[in-house]
Amino acid sequence: MGNTIGKMFSVTSFGSSHGKAVGAVIDGCPANLELSPEDIQKELDKRKPGTSGVTTPRKEEDKVQILSGIFEGKTDGTPITGIVYNNNQHSKDYSMFKNTPRPSHGDYGWMSKYGNYDYNGGGRGSGRITIGHVIAGAIAKKLLKTKNIEIVSQVVQIGDIMAHSNDFDTVKENVEKNSVRCGDLEAAKAMEELILAKKQEGDSIGGIVETVAVGVPAGLGEPVFERLDGDLARILMNINAVKGVEIGFGFDVATSSASEINDEYYIEDNEIYTSTNSSGGIIGGISNGMPIISRIAVKPTPSISKCQKTVNLEKMEAKEISIQGRHDPCICPRATIVAQSSVAIVLADHMIRSGYIHPSNLEI
Ligand SMILES: C=C(O[C@@H]1CC(C(=O)O)=C[C@@H](OP(=O)(O)O)[C@H]1O)C(=O)O
């Protein structure tokens, strides 16, 4: 239960971190979208572990195989299955967690719910599960590109260091130039130093990832329980380690007057625009044609080597642990591509639902 999202463009996630494989089944992608494994691989390469000092050192190639849904280089309207086999599990690192939940890791909740919980690598609760999001997101992004919709994500905050650049094209170019995936290269340096310092201390650090989608037409989203912002919040909040979601001004609306943040309209070349975008491109739950802006607050990775208090659930006694093994000192850099994929999945779903993309054949 709870492994599928989307109505017309739906994604079912499967697998676990130390099991055989992880991936996703995507149903509802219309036929005739040109799609190759490389289209997906280049996105997975941005997420894969072991690429820099600010990620987990686990070494995985994360090579995708497409098992179904493509005929002669194009989608054929049937379910697309993308799979990545796990190759570099170190399950012995996890033997100490069998009955000993890591503080603030999903371990305890999953042990309590299922009883039979694969504690190795956090099982299905692992960040590695986001491979499925990225596979589906790569397809969604290609689909959206046919309608000139583009999405970019960047790290805008790590600890108390903030990024200051938010011009779409600059951010798009700059995120590829630094391991933190921040659009402001000055801030990126300071962020990297902070992450490496936390890693050195055996600790980790949280931050904020922002995603901007441009070219989204007005009219996506449905009242009352399937508003576009509601659906975005749902998918974003479902990413591991996310503890907060904002759209547009988000929590800052609480300290604002309407006269300060209302987005005033104007007309240019017979088109309607707003002069500001504090609504983040969504009003009344429906897109208004302005860029869709979302932010996620990502908690620090809970698995740290600093000594922490926990309990042994079998012996019912207190215990201290220092978590070894391979973990990200900060989740944010790799979460950028997961956030972007998640936004793409929701937009693809709503583009089909609203009739902007034909549900079965892209050429119609
Ligand atoms: C491997 C990835 O992230 C993993 C996420 C994770 C966790 O508990 O969530 C724990 C670590 O797993 P392992 O101990 O097996 O290396 C991370 O490395 C990945 O994202 O590809």
Coordinates of C-alpha atoms and ligand atoms in Angstrom, one line a residue:
M1 CA 0.0 0.0 0.0
G2 CA 1.0 3.6 -0.5
N3 CA 3.6 3.0 -3.3
T4 CA 1.7 4.6 -6.2
I5 CA 1.0 8.3 -7.0
G6 CA -0.8 10.1 -9.9
K7 CA -4.1 9.6 -11.7
M8 CA -3.4 9.7 -15.4
F9 CA 0.4 9.6 -15.3
S10 CA 1.0 7.2 -12.4
V11 CA 4.1 6.0 -10.8
T12 CA 4.6 2.8 -8.7
S13 CA 7.8 2.6 -6.8
F14 CA 9.5 -0.7 -5.8
G15 CA 12.6 -2.2 -4.3
S16 CA 14.9 -1.7 -1.3
S17 CA 18.4 -0.4 -0.7
H18 CA 20.0 -3.8 0.1
G19 CA 17.6 -6.0 -1.8
K20 CA 18.2 -7.0 -5.5
A21 CA 17.0 -3.8 -7.2
V22 CA 15.0 -0.5 -7.0
G23 CA 12.9 1.2 -9.7
A24 CA 9.5 2.3 -10.9
V25 CA 6.6 1.3 -13.1
I26 CA 5.2 4.3 -15.0
D27 CA 1.7 3.9 -16.4
G28 CA -0.2 6.4 -18.5
C29 CA 2.7 7.9 -20.4
P30 CA 1.2 8.5 -23.9
A31 CA 2.7 6.7 -26.9
N32 CA 5.1 8.3 -29.3
L33 CA 7.4 10.0 -26.9
E34 CA 11.0 9.4 -28.0
L35 CA 12.7 7.7 -25.0
S36 CA 16.0 6.0 -24.6
P37 CA 17.8 4.6 -21.5
E38 CA 20.3 7.5 -21.9
D39 CA 17.5 10.0 -21.3
I40 CA 16.9 8.4 -17.9
Q41 CA 20.6 7.7 -17.2
K42 CA 21.7 11.3 -17.4
E43 CA 19.2 12.2 -14.7
L44 CA 20.1 9.2 -12.5
D45 CA 23.8 10.3 -12.8
K46 CA 22.9 13.5 -11.0
R47 CA 21.4 11.6 -8.1
K48 CA 23.8 8.6 -7.9
P49 CA 25.9 8.2 -4.7
G50 CA 29.7 8.4 -4.4
T51 CA 30.3 11.3 -6.8
S52 CA 31.8 13.9 -4.4
G53 CA 32.8 14.5 -0.8
V54 CA 29.3 15.8 0.1
T55 CA 27.6 12.5 -0.8
T56 CA 27.6 9.1 0.7
P57 CA 30.7 7.1 -0.4
R58 CA 28.6 4.1 -1.4
K59 CA 29.8 3.3 -4.9
E60 CA 26.9 2.5 -7.3
E61 CA 26.8 2.9 -11.0
D62 CA 23.0 3.1 -10.9
K63 CA 22.7 1.9 -14.5
V64 CA 19.1 1.8 -15.6
Q65 CA 17.5 -0.9 -17.7
I66 CA 14.1 -0.4 -19.3
L67 CA 12.2 -3.6 -19.2
S68 CA 9.0 -2.5 -21.0
G69 CA 7.0 0.2 -22.6
I70 CA 9.3 1.2 -25.5
F71 CA 8.9 0.1 -29.1
E72 CA 11.3 1.3 -31.8
G73 CA 12.7 4.1 -29.6
K74 CA 9.4 5.5 -28.6
T75 CA 6.9 4.9 -25.8
D76 CA 4.1 2.6 -26.9
G77 CA 1.5 3.6 -24.4
T78 CA 2.0 0.6 -22.2
P79 CA 3.6 0.6 -18.7
I80 CA 7.3 1.6 -18.6
T81 CA 9.4 -0.3 -16.2
G82 CA 12.8 1.1 -15.2
I83 CA 15.0 -0.9 -12.9
V84 CA 18.4 -0.4 -11.3
Y85 CA 20.2 -3.4 -9.7
N86 CA 22.0 -2.8 -6.4
N87 CA 25.7 -3.8 -6.5
N88 CA 27.4 -2.3 -3.5
Q89 CA 25.5 -3.3 -0.4
H90 CA 27.5 -3.5 2.9
S91 CA 24.8 -5.2 5.0
K92 CA 27.2 -6.0 7.9
D93 CA 27.2 -2.2 8.7
Y94 CA 23.6 -2.7 9.7
S95 CA 23.7 -5.7 12.0
M96 CA 23.8 -3.4 15.0
F97 CA 20.5 -1.9 14.0
K98 CA 18.5 -5.2 14.1
N99 CA 16.7 -4.3 17.4
T100 CA 18.3 -0.8 17.8
P101 CA 16.6 2.0 16.0
R102 CA 18.7 4.9 14.9
P103 CA 17.5 8.2 16.4
S104 CA 15.3 10.1 14.0
H105 CA 15.7 7.5 11.2
G106 CA 12.6 5.7 9.9
D107 CA 13.8 2.5 11.5
Y108 CA 11.5 2.6 14.6
G109 CA 8.3 3.4 12.7
W110 CA 8.9 0.7 10.1
M111 CA 9.9 -1.9 12.8
S112 CA 6.7 -1.0 14.8
K113 CA 4.4 -1.2 11.7
Y114 CA 5.7 -4.3 9.9
G115 CA 7.5 -6.4 12.5
N116 CA 9.4 -7.9 9.6
Y117 CA 11.6 -5.0 8.6
D118 CA 14.7 -5.1 6.4
Y119 CA 16.9 -3.0 8.6
N120 CA 19.8 -3.4 6.1
G121 CA 20.4 0.0 4.5
G122 CA 17.1 1.2 5.9
G123 CA 15.3 -1.3 3.5
R124 CA 12.6 0.4 1.6
G125 CA 12.8 3.5 3.8
S126 CA 16.2 4.3 2.3
G127 CA 17.0 7.4 0.3
R128 CA 18.0 5.0 -2.4
I129 CA 14.3 4.5 -3.2
T130 CA 14.3 7.9 -4.8
I131 CA 15.9 6.2 -7.9
G132 CA 12.3 5.3 -8.8
H133 CA 11.3 9.0 -8.5
V134 CA 14.1 10.0 -10.8
I135 CA 13.3 7.3 -13.4
A136 CA 9.7 8.5 -13.6
G137 CA 10.7 12.2 -13.4
A138 CA 13.0 11.8 -16.4
I139 CA 10.1 10.5 -18.5
A140 CA 7.8 13.2 -17.1
K141 CA 10.3 15.9 -17.9
K142 CA 10.7 14.7 -21.5
L143 CA 6.9 14.7 -21.8
L144 CA 6.7 18.3 -20.4
K145 CA 9.5 19.5 -22.7
T146 CA 7.2 18.7 -25.7
K147 CA 5.0 21.5 -24.3
N148 CA 8.0 23.8 -23.5
I149 CA 7.8 23.3 -19.8
E150 CA 11.2 23.3 -18.1
I151 CA 12.1 22.7 -14.5
V152 CA 15.2 23.5 -12.5
S153 CA 16.0 22.8 -8.8
Q154 CA 18.8 24.2 -6.7
V155 CA 20.0 24.1 -3.1
V156 CA 19.0 27.6 -1.7
Q157 CA 20.1 27.1 1.9
I158 CA 22.4 24.9 3.9
G159 CA 22.4 25.5 7.7
D160 CA 22.3 29.4 7.8
I161 CA 24.1 29.9 4.4
M162 CA 21.7 31.2 1.8
A163 CA 22.0 31.4 -2.0
H164 CA 21.2 34.8 -3.6
S165 CA 20.8 34.1 -7.3
N166 CA 17.5 33.0 -8.7
D167 CA 17.5 33.9 -12.4
F168 CA 16.3 30.7 -14.1
D169 CA 18.9 30.4 -16.8
T170 CA 21.8 31.3 -14.4
V171 CA 20.7 28.7 -11.9
K172 CA 20.2 26.1 -14.6
E173 CA 23.8 26.6 -15.7
N174 CA 25.4 27.0 -12.3
V175 CA 23.9 23.9 -10.6
E176 CA 25.8 21.7 -12.9
K177 CA 29.1 23.4 -11.9
N178 CA 29.3 22.6 -8.2
S179 CA 28.9 19.5 -6.0
V180 CA 26.3 21.2 -3.8
R181 CA 24.0 22.0 -6.8
C182 CA 23.5 25.6 -5.8
G183 CA 22.8 28.3 -8.4
D184 CA 24.9 30.9 -6.6
L185 CA 28.6 29.8 -7.0
E186 CA 29.8 32.0 -4.1
A187 CA 27.3 30.6 -1.7
A188 CA 28.0 27.1 -3.0
K189 CA 31.6 27.3 -1.8
A190 CA 30.6 28.3 1.7
M191 CA 27.9 25.5 1.7
E192 CA 30.4 22.9 0.7
E193 CA 32.8 24.0 3.4
L194 CA 30.0 23.7 6.0
I195 CA 28.9 20.3 4.8
L196 CA 32.5 19.0 4.9
A197 CA 33.1 20.5 8.4
K198 CA 29.9 18.7 9.7
K199 CA 31.1 15.5 8.1
Q200 CA 34.5 15.9 9.8
E201 CA 32.7 16.3 13.2
G202 CA 30.7 13.0 12.5
D203 CA 27.6 15.1 12.2
S204 CA 25.3 16.2 9.3
I205 CA 23.4 19.3 8.3
G206 CA 20.0 20.2 6.8
G207 CA 18.9 22.7 4.2
I208 CA 16.3 23.9 1.6
V209 CA 15.9 22.9 -2.0
E210 CA 13.9 25.1 -4.4
T211 CA 12.3 24.0 -7.6
V212 CA 11.0 26.4 -10.3
A213 CA 8.9 25.2 -13.3
V214 CA 8.5 27.6 -16.2
G215 CA 6.1 27.4 -19.2
V216 CA 3.3 25.8 -17.2
P217 CA 0.0 27.0 -18.7
A218 CA -2.8 28.5 -16.6
G219 CA -5.5 26.1 -15.5
L220 CA -3.8 23.1 -14.0
G221 CA -5.2 21.7 -10.7
E222 CA -8.7 20.7 -9.6
P223 CA -10.8 21.8 -6.6
V224 CA -11.1 20.9 -3.8
F225 CA -8.8 18.0 -2.8
E226 CA -6.7 17.8 -5.9
R227 CA -5.4 21.4 -6.1
L228 CA -2.1 21.7 -7.9
D229 CA -0.4 23.0 -4.7
G230 CA -2.0 20.2 -2.7
D231 CA -0.7 17.6 -5.1
L232 CA 2.7 19.2 -5.2
A233 CA 2.9 19.4 -1.4
R234 CA 1.8 15.7 -1.2
I235 CA 4.5 14.4 -3.5
L236 CA 7.2 16.7 -2.1
M237 CA 6.4 15.8 1.5
N238 CA 6.6 12.1 0.5
I239 CA 10.4 12.5 -0.3
N240 CA 12.5 11.0 2.5
A241 CA 13.8 13.5 5.1
V242 CA 11.5 16.3 4.0
K243 CA 9.9 18.0 7.0
G244 CA 8.4 21.1 5.3
V245 CA 7.0 22.3 2.0
E246 CA 6.3 25.9 0.8
I247 CA 4.7 27.2 -2.3
G248 CA 5.6 30.8 -3.3
F249 CA 5.9 33.0 -0.2
G250 CA 5.0 30.0 1.9
F251 CA 5.3 30.6 5.7
D252 CA 6.2 34.3 5.0
V253 CA 2.5 35.0 4.2
A254 CA 1.9 34.8 7.9
T255 CA 3.8 38.0 8.5
S256 CA 2.6 39.9 5.4
S257 CA -0.2 42.3 4.5
A258 CA -2.2 41.7 1.3
S259 CA -1.1 45.1 -0.1
E260 CA 2.6 43.9 0.2
I261 CA 2.2 40.4 -1.4
N262 CA -0.8 40.5 -3.7
D263 CA 0.3 39.7 -7.3
E264 CA -1.1 42.5 -9.4
Y265 CA -2.1 41.8 -13.0
Y266 CA -1.0 43.4 -16.2
I267 CA -1.4 42.8 -19.9
E268 CA 1.5 42.4 -22.4
D269 CA 1.0 41.4 -26.1
N270 CA -2.5 40.3 -25.2
E271 CA -1.3 37.9 -22.5
I272 CA -2.1 38.2 -18.8
Y273 CA 0.9 38.3 -16.3
T274 CA 1.4 39.3 -12.7
S275 CA 4.1 41.8 -11.8
T276 CA 5.2 39.7 -8.7
N277 CA 4.9 36.0 -8.0
S278 CA 4.4 35.6 -4.2
S279 CA 1.7 33.0 -5.0
G280 CA 4.3 30.8 -6.6
G281 CA 2.3 30.4 -9.8
I282 CA -0.8 28.9 -8.1
I283 CA -3.9 30.7 -6.9
G284 CA -7.0 29.0 -5.7
G285 CA -5.2 25.7 -6.2
I286 CA -4.9 26.3 -10.0
S287 CA -1.9 27.4 -12.0
N288 CA -2.0 31.0 -13.3
G289 CA 0.7 30.8 -16.0
M290 CA 3.5 32.2 -13.8
P291 CA 6.5 30.1 -12.7
I292 CA 5.6 27.4 -10.2
I293 CA 7.9 27.8 -7.2
S294 CA 8.2 25.2 -4.4
R295 CA 10.6 24.7 -1.6
I296 CA 11.3 21.7 0.6
A297 CA 13.0 21.8 4.0
V298 CA 15.3 18.7 4.3
K299 CA 16.4 17.5 7.7
P300 CA 20.0 16.6 8.4
T301 CA 20.8 12.9 7.7
P302 CA 20.0 11.1 10.9
S303 CA 22.7 8.5 10.6
I304 CA 25.8 10.2 12.2
S305 CA 28.9 8.8 13.9
K306 CA 28.5 11.2 16.9
C307 CA 27.4 9.2 20.0
Q308 CA 23.6 9.1 20.5
K309 CA 21.2 7.5 23.0
T310 CA 18.8 4.8 21.8
V311 CA 17.3 1.6 23.1
N312 CA 17.6 -2.1 22.5
L313 CA 14.0 -3.1 21.8
E314 CA 14.6 -6.9 22.4
K315 CA 16.3 -6.4 25.8
M316 CA 14.3 -3.3 26.6
E317 CA 17.4 -1.5 27.8
A318 CA 19.1 1.8 27.1
K319 CA 22.0 1.8 24.6
E320 CA 24.5 4.2 23.1
I321 CA 25.3 4.1 19.4
S322 CA 27.8 5.7 17.1
I323 CA 26.6 5.0 13.5
Q324 CA 29.3 3.8 11.1
G325 CA 28.9 3.0 7.5
R326 CA 28.4 5.2 4.5
H327 CA 26.0 8.2 4.8
D328 CA 25.4 11.6 3.2
P329 CA 26.7 14.5 5.4
C330 CA 23.8 16.5 3.8
I331 CA 20.9 15.2 1.8
C332 CA 20.1 18.4 -0.1
P333 CA 22.5 18.2 -3.1
R334 CA 21.2 14.9 -4.3
A335 CA 17.6 15.8 -3.3
T336 CA 17.6 18.6 -6.0
I337 CA 17.1 16.0 -8.7
V338 CA 14.5 14.1 -6.6
A339 CA 12.5 17.3 -6.0
Q340 CA 12.6 18.2 -9.7
S341 CA 11.5 14.7 -10.7
S342 CA 8.6 14.9 -8.2
V343 CA 7.4 18.2 -9.5
A344 CA 7.6 16.9 -13.0
I345 CA 5.5 13.8 -12.2
V346 CA 2.7 16.0 -10.8
L347 CA 2.8 18.5 -13.7
A348 CA 2.8 15.6 -16.3
D349 CA -0.2 14.1 -14.5
H350 CA -2.1 17.4 -14.5
M351 CA -1.2 18.3 -18.1
I352 CA -2.8 15.0 -19.2
R353 CA -5.8 15.5 -16.9
S354 CA -6.4 19.1 -18.1
G355 CA -6.2 18.0 -21.8
Y356 CA -2.9 19.8 -22.7
I357 CA -1.4 16.4 -23.5
H358 CA -3.4 13.6 -25.1
P359 CA -3.7 10.6 -22.7
S360 CA -2.8 7.9 -25.2
N361 CA -1.0 9.3 -28.2
L362 CA 1.3 12.3 -28.2
E363 CA 0.8 12.8 -31.9
I364 CA -2.9 13.6 -31.6
Ligands
LIG1 C1 23.0 4.4 -1.3 C2 22.3 5.5 -1.2 O1 22.0 6.1 -0.1 C3 21.9 5.4 1.1 C4 20.8 6.0 1.9 C5 20.8 5.4 3.3 C6 19.6 5.6 4.1 O2 19.5 5.0 5.2 O3 18.6 6.2 3.6 C7 21.9 4.8 3.9 C8 23.1 4.6 3.1 O4 23.0 3.3 2.5 P1 24.3 2.3 2.6 O5 24.7 2.2 4.0 O6 23.9 1.1 2.0 O7 25.4 3.0 1.8 C9 23.2 5.6 1.9 O8 24.4 5.4 1.2 C10 21.7 6.1 -2.5 O9 20.9 7.1 -2.3 O10 21.9 5.6 -3.6

